mmCIF file of C-alpha atoms and ligand atoms in Angstrom:
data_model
loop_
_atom_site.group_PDB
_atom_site.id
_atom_site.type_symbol
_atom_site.label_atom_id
_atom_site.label_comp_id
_atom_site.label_asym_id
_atom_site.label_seq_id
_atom_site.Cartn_x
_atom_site.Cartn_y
_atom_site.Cartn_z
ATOM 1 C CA UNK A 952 12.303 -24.382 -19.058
ATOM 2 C CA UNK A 953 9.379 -21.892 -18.332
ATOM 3 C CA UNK A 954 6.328 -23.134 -17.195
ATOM 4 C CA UNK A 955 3.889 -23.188 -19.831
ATOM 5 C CA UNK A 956 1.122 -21.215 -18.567
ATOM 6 C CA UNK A 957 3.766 -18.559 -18.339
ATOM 7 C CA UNK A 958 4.694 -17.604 -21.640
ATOM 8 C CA UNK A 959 0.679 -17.114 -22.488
ATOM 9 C CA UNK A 960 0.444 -14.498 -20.356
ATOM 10 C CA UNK A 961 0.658 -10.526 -21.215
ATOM 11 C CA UNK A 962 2.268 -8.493 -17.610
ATOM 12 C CA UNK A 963 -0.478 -7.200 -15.912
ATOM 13 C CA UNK A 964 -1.327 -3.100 -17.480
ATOM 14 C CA UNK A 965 -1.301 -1.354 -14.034
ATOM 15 C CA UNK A 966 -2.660 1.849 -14.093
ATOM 16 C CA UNK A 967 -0.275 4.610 -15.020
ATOM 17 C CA UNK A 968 1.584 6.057 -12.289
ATOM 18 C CA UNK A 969 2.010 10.102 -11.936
ATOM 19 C CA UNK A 970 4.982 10.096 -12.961
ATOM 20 C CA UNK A 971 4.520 8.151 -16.592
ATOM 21 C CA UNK A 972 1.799 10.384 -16.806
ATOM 22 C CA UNK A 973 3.679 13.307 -16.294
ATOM 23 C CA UNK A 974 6.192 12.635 -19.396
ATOM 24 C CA UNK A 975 3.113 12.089 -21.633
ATOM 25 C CA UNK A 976 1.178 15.015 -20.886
ATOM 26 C CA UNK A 977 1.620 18.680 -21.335
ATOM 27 C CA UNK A 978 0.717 19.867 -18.339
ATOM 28 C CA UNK A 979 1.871 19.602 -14.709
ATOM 29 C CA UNK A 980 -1.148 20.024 -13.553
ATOM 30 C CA UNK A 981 -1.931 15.916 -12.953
ATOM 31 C CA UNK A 982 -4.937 14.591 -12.056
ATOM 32 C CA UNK A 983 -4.854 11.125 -11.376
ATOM 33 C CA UNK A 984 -7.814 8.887 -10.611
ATOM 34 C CA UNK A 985 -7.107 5.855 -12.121
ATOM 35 C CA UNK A 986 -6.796 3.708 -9.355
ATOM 36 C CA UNK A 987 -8.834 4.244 -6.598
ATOM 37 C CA UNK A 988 -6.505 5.781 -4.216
ATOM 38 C CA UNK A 989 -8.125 8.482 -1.576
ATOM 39 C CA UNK A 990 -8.068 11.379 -2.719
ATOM 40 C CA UNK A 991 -8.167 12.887 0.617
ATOM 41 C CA UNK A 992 -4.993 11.685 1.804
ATOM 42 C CA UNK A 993 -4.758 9.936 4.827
ATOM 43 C CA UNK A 994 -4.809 10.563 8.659
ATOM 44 C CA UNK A 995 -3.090 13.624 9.807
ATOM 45 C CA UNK A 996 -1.729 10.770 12.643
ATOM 46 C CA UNK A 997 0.329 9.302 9.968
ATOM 47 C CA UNK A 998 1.910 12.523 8.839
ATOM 48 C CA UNK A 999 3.289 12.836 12.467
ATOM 49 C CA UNK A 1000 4.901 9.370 12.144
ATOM 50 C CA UNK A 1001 6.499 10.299 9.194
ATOM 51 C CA UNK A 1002 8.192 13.380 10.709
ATOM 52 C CA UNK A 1003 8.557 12.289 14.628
ATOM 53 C CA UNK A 1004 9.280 8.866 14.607
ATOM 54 C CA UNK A 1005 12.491 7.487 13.548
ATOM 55 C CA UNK A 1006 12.350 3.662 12.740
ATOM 56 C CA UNK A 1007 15.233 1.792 12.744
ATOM 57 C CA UNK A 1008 15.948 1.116 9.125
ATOM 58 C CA UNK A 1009 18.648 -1.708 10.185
ATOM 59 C CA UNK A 1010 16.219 -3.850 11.727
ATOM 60 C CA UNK A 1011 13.921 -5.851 10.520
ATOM 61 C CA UNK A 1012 9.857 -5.477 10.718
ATOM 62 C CA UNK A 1013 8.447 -7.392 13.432
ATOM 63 C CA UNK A 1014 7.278 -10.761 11.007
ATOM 64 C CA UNK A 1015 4.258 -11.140 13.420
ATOM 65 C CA UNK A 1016 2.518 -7.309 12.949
ATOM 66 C CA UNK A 1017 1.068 -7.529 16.779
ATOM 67 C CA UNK A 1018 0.540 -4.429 17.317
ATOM 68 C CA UNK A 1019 -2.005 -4.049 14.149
ATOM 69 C CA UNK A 1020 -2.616 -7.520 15.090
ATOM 70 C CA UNK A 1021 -4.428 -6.423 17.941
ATOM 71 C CA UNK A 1022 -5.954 -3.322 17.013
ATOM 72 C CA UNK A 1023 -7.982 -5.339 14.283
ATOM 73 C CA UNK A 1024 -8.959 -7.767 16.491
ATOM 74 C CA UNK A 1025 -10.300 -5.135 19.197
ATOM 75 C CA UNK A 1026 -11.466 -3.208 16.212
ATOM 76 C CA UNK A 1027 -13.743 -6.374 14.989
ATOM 77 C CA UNK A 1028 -14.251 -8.190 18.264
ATOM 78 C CA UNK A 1029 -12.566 -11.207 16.548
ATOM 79 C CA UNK A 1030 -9.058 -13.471 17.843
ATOM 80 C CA UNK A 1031 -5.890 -12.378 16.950
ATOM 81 C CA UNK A 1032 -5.359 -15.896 15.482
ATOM 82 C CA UNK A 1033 -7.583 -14.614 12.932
ATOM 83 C CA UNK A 1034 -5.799 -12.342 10.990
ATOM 84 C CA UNK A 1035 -3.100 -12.871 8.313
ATOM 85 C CA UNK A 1036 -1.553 -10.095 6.893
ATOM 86 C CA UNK A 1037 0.143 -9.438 3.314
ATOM 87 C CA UNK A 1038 1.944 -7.040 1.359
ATOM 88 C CA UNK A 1039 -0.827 -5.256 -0.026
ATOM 89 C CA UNK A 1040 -3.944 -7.472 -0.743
ATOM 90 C CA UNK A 1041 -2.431 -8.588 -3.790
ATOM 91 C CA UNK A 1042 -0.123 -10.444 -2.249
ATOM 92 C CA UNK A 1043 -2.547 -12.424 -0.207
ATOM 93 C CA UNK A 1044 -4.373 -13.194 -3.553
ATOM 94 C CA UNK A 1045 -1.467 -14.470 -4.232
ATOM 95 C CA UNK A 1046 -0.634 -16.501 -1.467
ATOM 96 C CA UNK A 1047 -4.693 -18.429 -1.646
ATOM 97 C CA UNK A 1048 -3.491 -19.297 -5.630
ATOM 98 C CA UNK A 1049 -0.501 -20.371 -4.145
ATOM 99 C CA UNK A 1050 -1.374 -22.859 -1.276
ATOM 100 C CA UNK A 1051 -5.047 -24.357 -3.045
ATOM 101 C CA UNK A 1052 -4.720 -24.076 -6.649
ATOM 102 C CA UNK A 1053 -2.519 -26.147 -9.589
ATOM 103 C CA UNK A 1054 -3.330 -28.223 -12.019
ATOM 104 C CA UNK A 1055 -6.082 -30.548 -11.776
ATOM 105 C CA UNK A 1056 -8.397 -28.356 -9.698
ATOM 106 C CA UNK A 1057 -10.215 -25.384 -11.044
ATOM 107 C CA UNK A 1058 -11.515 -22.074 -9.377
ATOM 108 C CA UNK A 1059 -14.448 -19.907 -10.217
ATOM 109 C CA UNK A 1060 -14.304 -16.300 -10.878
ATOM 110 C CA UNK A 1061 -17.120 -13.714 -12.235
ATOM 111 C CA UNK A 1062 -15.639 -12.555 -15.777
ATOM 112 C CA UNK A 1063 -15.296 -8.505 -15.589
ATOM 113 C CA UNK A 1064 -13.844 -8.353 -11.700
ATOM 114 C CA UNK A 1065 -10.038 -7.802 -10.365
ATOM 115 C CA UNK A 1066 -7.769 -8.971 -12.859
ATOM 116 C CA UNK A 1067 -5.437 -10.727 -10.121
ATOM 117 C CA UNK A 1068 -7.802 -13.916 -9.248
ATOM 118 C CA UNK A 1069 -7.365 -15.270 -12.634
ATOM 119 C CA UNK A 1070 -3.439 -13.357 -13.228
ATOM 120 C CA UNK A 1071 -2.648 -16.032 -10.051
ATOM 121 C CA UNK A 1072 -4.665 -18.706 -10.830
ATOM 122 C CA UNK A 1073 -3.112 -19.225 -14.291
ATOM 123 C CA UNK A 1074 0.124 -19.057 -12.769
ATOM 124 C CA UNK A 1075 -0.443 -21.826 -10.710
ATOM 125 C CA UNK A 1076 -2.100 -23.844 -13.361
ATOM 126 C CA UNK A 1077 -5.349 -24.328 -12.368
ATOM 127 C CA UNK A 1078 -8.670 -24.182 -14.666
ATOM 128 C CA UNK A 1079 -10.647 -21.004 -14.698
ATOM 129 C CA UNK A 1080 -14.036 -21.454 -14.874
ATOM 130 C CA UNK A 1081 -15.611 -17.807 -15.631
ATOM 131 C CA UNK A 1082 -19.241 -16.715 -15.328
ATOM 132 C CA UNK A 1083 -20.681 -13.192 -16.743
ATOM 133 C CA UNK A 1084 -21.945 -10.576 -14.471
ATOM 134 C CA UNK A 1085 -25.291 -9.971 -14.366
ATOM 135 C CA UNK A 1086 -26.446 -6.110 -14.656
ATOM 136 C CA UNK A 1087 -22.605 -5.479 -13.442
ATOM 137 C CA UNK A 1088 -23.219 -7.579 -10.397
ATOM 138 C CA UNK A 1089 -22.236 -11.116 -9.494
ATOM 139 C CA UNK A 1090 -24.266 -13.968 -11.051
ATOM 140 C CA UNK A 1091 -23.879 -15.789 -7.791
ATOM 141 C CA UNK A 1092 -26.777 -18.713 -8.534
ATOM 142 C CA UNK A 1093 -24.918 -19.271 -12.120
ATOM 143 C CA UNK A 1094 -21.257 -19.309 -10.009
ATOM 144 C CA UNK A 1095 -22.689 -22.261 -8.016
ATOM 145 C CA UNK A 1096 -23.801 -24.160 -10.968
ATOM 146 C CA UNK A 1097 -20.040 -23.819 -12.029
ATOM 147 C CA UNK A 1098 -18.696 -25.803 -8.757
ATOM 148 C CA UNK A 1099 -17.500 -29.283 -8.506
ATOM 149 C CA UNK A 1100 -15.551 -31.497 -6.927
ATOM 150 C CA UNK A 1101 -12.210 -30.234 -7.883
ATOM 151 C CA UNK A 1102 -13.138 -26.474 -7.264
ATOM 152 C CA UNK A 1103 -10.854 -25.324 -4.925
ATOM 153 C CA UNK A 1104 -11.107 -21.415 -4.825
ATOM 154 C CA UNK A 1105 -14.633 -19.040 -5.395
ATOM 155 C CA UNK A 1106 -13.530 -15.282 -5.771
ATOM 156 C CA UNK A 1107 -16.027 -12.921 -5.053
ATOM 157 C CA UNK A 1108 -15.563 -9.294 -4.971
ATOM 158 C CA UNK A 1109 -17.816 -6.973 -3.085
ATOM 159 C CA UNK A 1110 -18.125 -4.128 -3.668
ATOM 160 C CA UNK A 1111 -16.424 -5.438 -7.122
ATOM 161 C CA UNK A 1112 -13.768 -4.118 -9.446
ATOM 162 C CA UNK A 1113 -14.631 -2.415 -11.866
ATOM 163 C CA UNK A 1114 -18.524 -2.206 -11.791
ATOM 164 C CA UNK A 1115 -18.626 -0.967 -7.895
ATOM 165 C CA UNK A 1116 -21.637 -2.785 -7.605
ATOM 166 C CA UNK A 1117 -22.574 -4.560 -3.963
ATOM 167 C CA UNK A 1118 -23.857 -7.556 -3.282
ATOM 168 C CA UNK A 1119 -26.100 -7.185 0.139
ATOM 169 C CA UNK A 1120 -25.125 -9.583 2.624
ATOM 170 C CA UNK A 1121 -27.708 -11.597 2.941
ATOM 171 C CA UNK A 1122 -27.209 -12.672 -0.807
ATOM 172 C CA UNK A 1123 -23.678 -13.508 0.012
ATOM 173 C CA UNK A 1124 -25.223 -15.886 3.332
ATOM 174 C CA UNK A 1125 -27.848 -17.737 1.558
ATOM 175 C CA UNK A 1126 -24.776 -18.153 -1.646
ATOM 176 C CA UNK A 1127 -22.411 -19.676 1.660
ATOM 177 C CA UNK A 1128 -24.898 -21.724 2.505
ATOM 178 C CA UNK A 1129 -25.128 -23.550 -1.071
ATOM 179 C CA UNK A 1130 -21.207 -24.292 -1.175
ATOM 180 C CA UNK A 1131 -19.931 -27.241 -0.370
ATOM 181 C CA UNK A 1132 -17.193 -26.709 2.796
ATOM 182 C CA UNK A 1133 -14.200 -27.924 0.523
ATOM 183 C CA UNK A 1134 -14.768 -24.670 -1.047
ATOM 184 C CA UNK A 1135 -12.607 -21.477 -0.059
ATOM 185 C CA UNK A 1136 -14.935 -18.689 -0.983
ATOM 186 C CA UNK A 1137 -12.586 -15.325 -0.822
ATOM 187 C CA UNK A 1138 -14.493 -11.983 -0.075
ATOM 188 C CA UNK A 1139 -12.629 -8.992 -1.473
ATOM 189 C CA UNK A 1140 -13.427 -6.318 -0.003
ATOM 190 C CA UNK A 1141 -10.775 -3.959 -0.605
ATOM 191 C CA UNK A 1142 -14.222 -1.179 -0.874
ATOM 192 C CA UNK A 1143 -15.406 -2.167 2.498
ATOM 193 C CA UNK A 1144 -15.305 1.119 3.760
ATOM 194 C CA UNK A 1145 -16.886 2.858 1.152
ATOM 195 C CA UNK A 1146 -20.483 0.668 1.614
ATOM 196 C CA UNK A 1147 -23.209 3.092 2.599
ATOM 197 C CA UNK A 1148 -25.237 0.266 3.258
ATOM 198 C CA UNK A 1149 -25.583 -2.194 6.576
ATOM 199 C CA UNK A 1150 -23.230 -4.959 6.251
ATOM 200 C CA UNK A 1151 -21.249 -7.215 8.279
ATOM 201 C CA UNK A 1152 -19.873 -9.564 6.615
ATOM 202 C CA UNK A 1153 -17.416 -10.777 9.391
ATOM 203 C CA UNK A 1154 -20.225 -12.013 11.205
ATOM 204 C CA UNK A 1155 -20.006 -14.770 8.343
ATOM 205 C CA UNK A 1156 -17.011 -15.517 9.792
ATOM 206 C CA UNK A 1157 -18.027 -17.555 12.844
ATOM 207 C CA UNK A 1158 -20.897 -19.502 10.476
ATOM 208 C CA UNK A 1159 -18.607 -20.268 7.838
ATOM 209 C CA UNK A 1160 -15.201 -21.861 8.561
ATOM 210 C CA UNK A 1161 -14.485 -21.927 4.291
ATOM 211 C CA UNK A 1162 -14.886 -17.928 4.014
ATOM 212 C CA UNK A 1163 -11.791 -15.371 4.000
ATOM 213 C CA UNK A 1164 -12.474 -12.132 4.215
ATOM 214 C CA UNK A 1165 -9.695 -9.659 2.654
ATOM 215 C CA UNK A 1166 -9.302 -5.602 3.352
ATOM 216 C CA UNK A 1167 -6.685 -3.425 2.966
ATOM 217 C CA UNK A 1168 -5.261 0.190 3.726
ATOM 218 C CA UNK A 1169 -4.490 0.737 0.253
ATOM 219 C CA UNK A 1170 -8.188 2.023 0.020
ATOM 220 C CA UNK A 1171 -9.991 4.868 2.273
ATOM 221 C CA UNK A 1172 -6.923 4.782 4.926
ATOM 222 C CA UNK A 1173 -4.838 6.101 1.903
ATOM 223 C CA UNK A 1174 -1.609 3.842 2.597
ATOM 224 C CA UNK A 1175 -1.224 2.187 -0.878
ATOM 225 C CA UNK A 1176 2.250 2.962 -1.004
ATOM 226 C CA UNK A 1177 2.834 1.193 2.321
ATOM 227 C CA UNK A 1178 1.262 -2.223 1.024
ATOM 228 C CA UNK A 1179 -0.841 -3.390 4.170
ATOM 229 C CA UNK A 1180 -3.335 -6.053 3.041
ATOM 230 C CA UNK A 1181 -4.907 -8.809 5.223
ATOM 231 C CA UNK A 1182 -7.382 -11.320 5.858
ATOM 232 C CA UNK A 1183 -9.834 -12.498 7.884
ATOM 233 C CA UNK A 1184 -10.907 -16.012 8.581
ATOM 234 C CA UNK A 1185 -10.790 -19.213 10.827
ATOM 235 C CA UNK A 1186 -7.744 -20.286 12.070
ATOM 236 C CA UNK A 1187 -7.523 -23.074 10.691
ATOM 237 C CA UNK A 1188 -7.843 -21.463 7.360
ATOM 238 C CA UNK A 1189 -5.407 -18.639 8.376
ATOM 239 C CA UNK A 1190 -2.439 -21.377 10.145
ATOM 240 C CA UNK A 1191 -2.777 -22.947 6.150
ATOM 241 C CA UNK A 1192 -2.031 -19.671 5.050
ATOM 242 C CA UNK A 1193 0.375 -18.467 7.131
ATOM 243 C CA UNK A 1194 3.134 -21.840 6.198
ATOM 244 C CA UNK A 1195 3.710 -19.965 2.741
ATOM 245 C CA UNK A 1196 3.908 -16.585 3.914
ATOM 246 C CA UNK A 1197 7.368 -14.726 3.314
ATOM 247 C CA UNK A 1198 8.816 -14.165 6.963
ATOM 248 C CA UNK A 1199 9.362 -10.268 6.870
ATOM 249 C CA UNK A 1200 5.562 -8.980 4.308
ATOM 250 C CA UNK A 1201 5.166 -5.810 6.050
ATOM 251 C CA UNK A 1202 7.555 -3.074 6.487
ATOM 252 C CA UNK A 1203 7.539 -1.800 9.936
ATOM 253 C CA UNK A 1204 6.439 2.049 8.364
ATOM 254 C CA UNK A 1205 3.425 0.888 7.135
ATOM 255 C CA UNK A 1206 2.453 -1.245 10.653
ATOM 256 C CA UNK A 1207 2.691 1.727 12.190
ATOM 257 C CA UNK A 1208 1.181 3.967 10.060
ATOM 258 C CA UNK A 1209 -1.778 1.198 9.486
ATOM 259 C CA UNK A 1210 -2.177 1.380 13.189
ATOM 260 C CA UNK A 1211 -2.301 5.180 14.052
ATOM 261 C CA UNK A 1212 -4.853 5.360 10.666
ATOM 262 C CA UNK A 1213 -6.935 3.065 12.228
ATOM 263 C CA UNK A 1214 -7.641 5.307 15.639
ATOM 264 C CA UNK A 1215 -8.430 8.179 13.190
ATOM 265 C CA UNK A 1216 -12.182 6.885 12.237
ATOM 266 C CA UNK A 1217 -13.198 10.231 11.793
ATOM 267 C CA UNK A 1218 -10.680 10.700 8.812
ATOM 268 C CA UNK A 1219 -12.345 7.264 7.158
ATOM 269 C CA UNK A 1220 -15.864 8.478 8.510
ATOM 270 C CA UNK A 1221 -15.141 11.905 6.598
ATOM 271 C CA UNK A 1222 -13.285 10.273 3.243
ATOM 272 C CA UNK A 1223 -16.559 7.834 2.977
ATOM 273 C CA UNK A 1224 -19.127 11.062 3.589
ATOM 274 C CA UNK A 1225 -17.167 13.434 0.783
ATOM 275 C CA UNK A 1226 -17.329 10.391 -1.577
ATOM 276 C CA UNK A 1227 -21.062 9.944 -1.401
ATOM 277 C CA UNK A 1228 -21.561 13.883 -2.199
ATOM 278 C CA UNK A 1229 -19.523 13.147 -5.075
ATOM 279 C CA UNK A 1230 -20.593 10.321 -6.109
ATOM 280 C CA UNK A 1231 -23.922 11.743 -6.208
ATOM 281 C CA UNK A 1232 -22.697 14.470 -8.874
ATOM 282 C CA UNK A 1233 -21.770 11.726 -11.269
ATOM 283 C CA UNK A 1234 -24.822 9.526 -11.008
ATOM 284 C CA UNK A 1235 -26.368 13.209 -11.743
ATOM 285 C CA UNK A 1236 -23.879 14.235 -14.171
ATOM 286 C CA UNK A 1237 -24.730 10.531 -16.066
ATOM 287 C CA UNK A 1238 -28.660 11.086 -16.004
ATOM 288 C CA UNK A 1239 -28.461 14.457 -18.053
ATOM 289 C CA UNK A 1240 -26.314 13.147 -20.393
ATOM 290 C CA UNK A 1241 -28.112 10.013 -20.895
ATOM 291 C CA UNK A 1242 -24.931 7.980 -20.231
ATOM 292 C CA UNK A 1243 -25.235 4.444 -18.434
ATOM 293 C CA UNK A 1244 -23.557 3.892 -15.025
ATOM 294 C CA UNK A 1245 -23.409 1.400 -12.673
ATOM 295 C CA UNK A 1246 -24.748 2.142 -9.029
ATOM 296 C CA UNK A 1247 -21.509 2.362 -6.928
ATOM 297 C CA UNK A 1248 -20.978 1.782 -3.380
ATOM 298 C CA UNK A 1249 -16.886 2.741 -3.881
ATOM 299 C CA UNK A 1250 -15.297 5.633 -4.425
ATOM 300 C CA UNK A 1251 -15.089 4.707 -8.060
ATOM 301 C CA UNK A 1252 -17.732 4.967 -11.163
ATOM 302 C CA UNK A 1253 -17.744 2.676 -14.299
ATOM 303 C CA UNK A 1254 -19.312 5.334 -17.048
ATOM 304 C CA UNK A 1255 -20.155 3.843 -20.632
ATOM 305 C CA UNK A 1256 -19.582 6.446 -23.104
ATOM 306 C CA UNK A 1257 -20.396 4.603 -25.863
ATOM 307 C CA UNK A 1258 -16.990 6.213 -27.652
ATOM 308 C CA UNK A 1259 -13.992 5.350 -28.392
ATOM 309 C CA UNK A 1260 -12.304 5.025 -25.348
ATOM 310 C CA UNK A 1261 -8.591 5.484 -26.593
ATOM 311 C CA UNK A 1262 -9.252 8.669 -27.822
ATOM 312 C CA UNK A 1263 -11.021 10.105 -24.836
ATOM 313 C CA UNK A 1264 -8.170 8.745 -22.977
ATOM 314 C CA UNK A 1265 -5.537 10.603 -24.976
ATOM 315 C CA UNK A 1266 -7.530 14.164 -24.792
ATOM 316 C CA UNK A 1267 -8.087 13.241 -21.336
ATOM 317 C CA UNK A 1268 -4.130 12.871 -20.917
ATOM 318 C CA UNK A 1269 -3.169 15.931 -23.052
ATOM 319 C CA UNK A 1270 -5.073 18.101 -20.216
ATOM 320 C CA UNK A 1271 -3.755 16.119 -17.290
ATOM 321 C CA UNK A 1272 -6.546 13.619 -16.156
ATOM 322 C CA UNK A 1273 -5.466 10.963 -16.170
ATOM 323 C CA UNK A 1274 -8.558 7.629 -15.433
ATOM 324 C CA UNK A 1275 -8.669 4.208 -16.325
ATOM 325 C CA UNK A 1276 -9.704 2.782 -19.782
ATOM 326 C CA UNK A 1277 -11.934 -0.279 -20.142
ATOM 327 C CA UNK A 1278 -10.522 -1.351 -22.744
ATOM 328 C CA UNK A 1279 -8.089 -3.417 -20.200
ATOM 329 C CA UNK A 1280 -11.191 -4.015 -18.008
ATOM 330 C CA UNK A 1281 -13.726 -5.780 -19.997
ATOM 331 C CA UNK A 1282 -16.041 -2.582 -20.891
ATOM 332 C CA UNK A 1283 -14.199 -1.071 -24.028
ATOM 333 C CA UNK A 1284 -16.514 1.874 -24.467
ATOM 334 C CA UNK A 1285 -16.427 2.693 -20.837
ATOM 335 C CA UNK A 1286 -14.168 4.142 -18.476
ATOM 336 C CA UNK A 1287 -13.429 3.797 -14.553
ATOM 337 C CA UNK A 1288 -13.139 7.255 -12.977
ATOM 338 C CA UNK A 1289 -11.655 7.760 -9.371
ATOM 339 C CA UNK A 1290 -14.089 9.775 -7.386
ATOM 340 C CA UNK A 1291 -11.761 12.634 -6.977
ATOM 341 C CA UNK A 1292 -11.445 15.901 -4.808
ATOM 342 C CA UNK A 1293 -14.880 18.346 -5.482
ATOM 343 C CA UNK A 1294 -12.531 20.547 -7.983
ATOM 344 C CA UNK A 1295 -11.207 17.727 -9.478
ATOM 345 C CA UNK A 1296 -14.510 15.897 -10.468
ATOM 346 C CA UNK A 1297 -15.504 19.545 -11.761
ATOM 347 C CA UNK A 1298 -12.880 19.323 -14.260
ATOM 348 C CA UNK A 1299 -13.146 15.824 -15.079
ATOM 349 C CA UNK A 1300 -16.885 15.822 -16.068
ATOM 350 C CA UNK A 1301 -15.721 19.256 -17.844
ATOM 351 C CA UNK A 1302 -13.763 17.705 -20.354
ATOM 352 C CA UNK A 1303 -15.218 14.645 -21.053
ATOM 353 C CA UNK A 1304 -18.206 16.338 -22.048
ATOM 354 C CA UNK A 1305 -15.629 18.735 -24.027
ATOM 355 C CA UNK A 1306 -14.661 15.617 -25.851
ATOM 356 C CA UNK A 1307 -17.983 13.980 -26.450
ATOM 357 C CA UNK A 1308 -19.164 17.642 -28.250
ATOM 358 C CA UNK A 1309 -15.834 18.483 -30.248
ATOM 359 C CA UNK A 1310 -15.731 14.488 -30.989
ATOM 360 C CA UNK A 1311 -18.125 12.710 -30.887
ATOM 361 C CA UNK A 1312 -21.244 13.776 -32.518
ATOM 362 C CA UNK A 1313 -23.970 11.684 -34.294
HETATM 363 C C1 PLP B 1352 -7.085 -2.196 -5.085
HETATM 364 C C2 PLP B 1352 -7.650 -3.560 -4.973
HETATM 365 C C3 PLP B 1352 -6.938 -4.599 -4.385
HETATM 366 C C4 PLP B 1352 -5.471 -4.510 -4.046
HETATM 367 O O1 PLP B 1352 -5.193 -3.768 -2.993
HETATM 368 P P1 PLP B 1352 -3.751 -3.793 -2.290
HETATM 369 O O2 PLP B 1352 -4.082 -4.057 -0.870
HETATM 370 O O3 PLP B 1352 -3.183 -2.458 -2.539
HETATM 371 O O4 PLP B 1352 -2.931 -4.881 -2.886
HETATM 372 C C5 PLP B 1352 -7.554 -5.826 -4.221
HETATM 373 N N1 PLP B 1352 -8.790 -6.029 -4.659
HETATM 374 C C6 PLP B 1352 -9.502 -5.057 -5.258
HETATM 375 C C7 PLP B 1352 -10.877 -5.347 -5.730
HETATM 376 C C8 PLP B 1352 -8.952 -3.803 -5.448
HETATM 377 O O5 PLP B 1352 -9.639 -2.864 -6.109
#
């Protein structure tokens, strides 16, 4: 009795998690930067809240996350009644599949961008109507062409996953302006942080009532293991939303800890600087060795090393660095590196370029 579209699919290959990679490798010396965490951490508020504050574990999470709630709001100038929040991002991708899309309708998605717009959307049954990036960006003008009358859902991620690449925001207004309002168009911007670049997308907000906005603290605020996701939108998009959301998403840790990391902008100010230094040593790092990168604005890099990737990845893993292949990601000769820690990214660039001599020469 399993739905149909279930049996076709293959479970999602999340990226490995330190301790997988520990039994594989040799060394206990892990680096892992395979998934875009910070490496920095996260706020030395949160540690306290950890150590001083004792929740009670009997109780359950307050359903409505106020307190965040209103931090957000005062953060962004926007209503409380504008915010929905979800177990990690993810979840709220889940929840948009879940409440517009089944069969009959279809949804439009770039090809090489987060794997869980199209995971959800064949869950639910709906037609997936993909369009190739262009140069590693968004072919918004061809994503239009794709739109009918049964499109329900437009995802569109920015910066995206896995190319990093940005889409300036007045691209993404005059592309708002050309859908038609039965539309959801669904802004991921789980990077937002990371953009070196003016932007304010919210502002779209008040001009568009078919745009949701998504963040998360899984990100620069370093929570991912807390799972603190929401989105951003007009009520009346949000009250849709909110009639399929599980009563109890967030655990009352991470509300807490999302709202102390939130007062510490000079911990996200300082993650975002550090990444741009970084960052900056790979672009360099990819110009003297002639390899092809995308320009980033996250603190991740996809680099084409015109190898093969399983290999690299295995030497990579035998010496403890652990990154993500492209194979699973649409690039196969490339590979998605975590902008790590200074030391880190030393080593990293190290033996990748140990690999390419001992390997890889012709
Ligand atoms: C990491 C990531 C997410 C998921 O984040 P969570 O909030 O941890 O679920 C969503 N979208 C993109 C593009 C991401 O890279």
């Amino acid at each position: 009795m399993w739905k149909k579209q279930i049996l076709k699919m293959q479970t999602y290959k999340r990226g490995k998690s330190i301790n997988e990679a520990a039994e594989r490798s040799k060394t206990d010396l892990l680096i892992k930067l395979n998934s875009n965490e910070n490496p920095y951490g996260y706020s030395n508020k949160v540690k306290d809240l950890l150590t001083e504050r004792q929740i009670p574990l009997n109780i359950y999470p307050e359903g409505n996350v106020g307190h965040l709630r209103k931090s957000l709001a005062s953060l962004y100038n926007m209503n409380e009644t504008e915010f929905i929040f979800s177990n990690g991002t993810d979840e709220l991708i889940q929840m948009i599949s879940r409440t517009l899309l089944e069969p009959g309708k279809n949804t439009v998605m770039a090809s090489q961008t987060f794997s869980q717009y199209k995971n959800n959307s064949i869950i639910d049954g709906a037609e997936i109507r993909e369009v190739e990036l262009l140069n590693g960006t968004h072919d918004l003008e061809k994503m239009i062409t794709k739109i009918d009358q049964n499109t329900a859902v437009v995802w569109v991620c920015n910066p995206n996953n896995p190319t990093g690449t940005f889409i300036p925001e007045n691209k993404i207004r005059e592309f708002m302006q050309k859908i038609p309002s039965h539309v959801l168009v669904v802004l991921d911007e789980a990077y937002f942080e990371y953009i070196n670049q003016a932007y304010h997308s919210i502002d779209l907000i008040n001009d568009f009532a078919n745009l949701i906005i998504m963040r998360t603290f899984s990100k620069i605020y370093g929570l991912a293991s807390l799972r603190i996701g929401y989105g951003i939108a007009s009520h009346h998009i949000i009250q849709h939303l909110e009639s399929i959301r599980l009563p109890f998403t967030n655990n009352q840790y991470g509300q807490h800890a999302a709202s102390l990391a939130l007062e510490d902008q000079a911990f996200i100010e300082s993650s975002r600087l550090k990444n741009v230094i970084e960052r900056e040593k790979y672009y360099t790092f990819c110009s003297e060795n002639n390899l092809h990168c995308f320009p980033s604005e996250t603190n991740f890099i996809l680099v084409d090393l015109q190898c093969d990737i399983e290999r690299l990845e295995a030497f990579l893993e035998s010496s403890g660095i652990i990154l993500r292949s492209g194979t699973g990601l649409g690039f196969p000769t490339s590979i998605r590196i975590t902008i790590g820690l200074e030391e880190q990214n030393i080593k990293v660039r190290e033996k990748i370029l140990e690999f390419m001599q001992n390997h890889h020469q012709n």
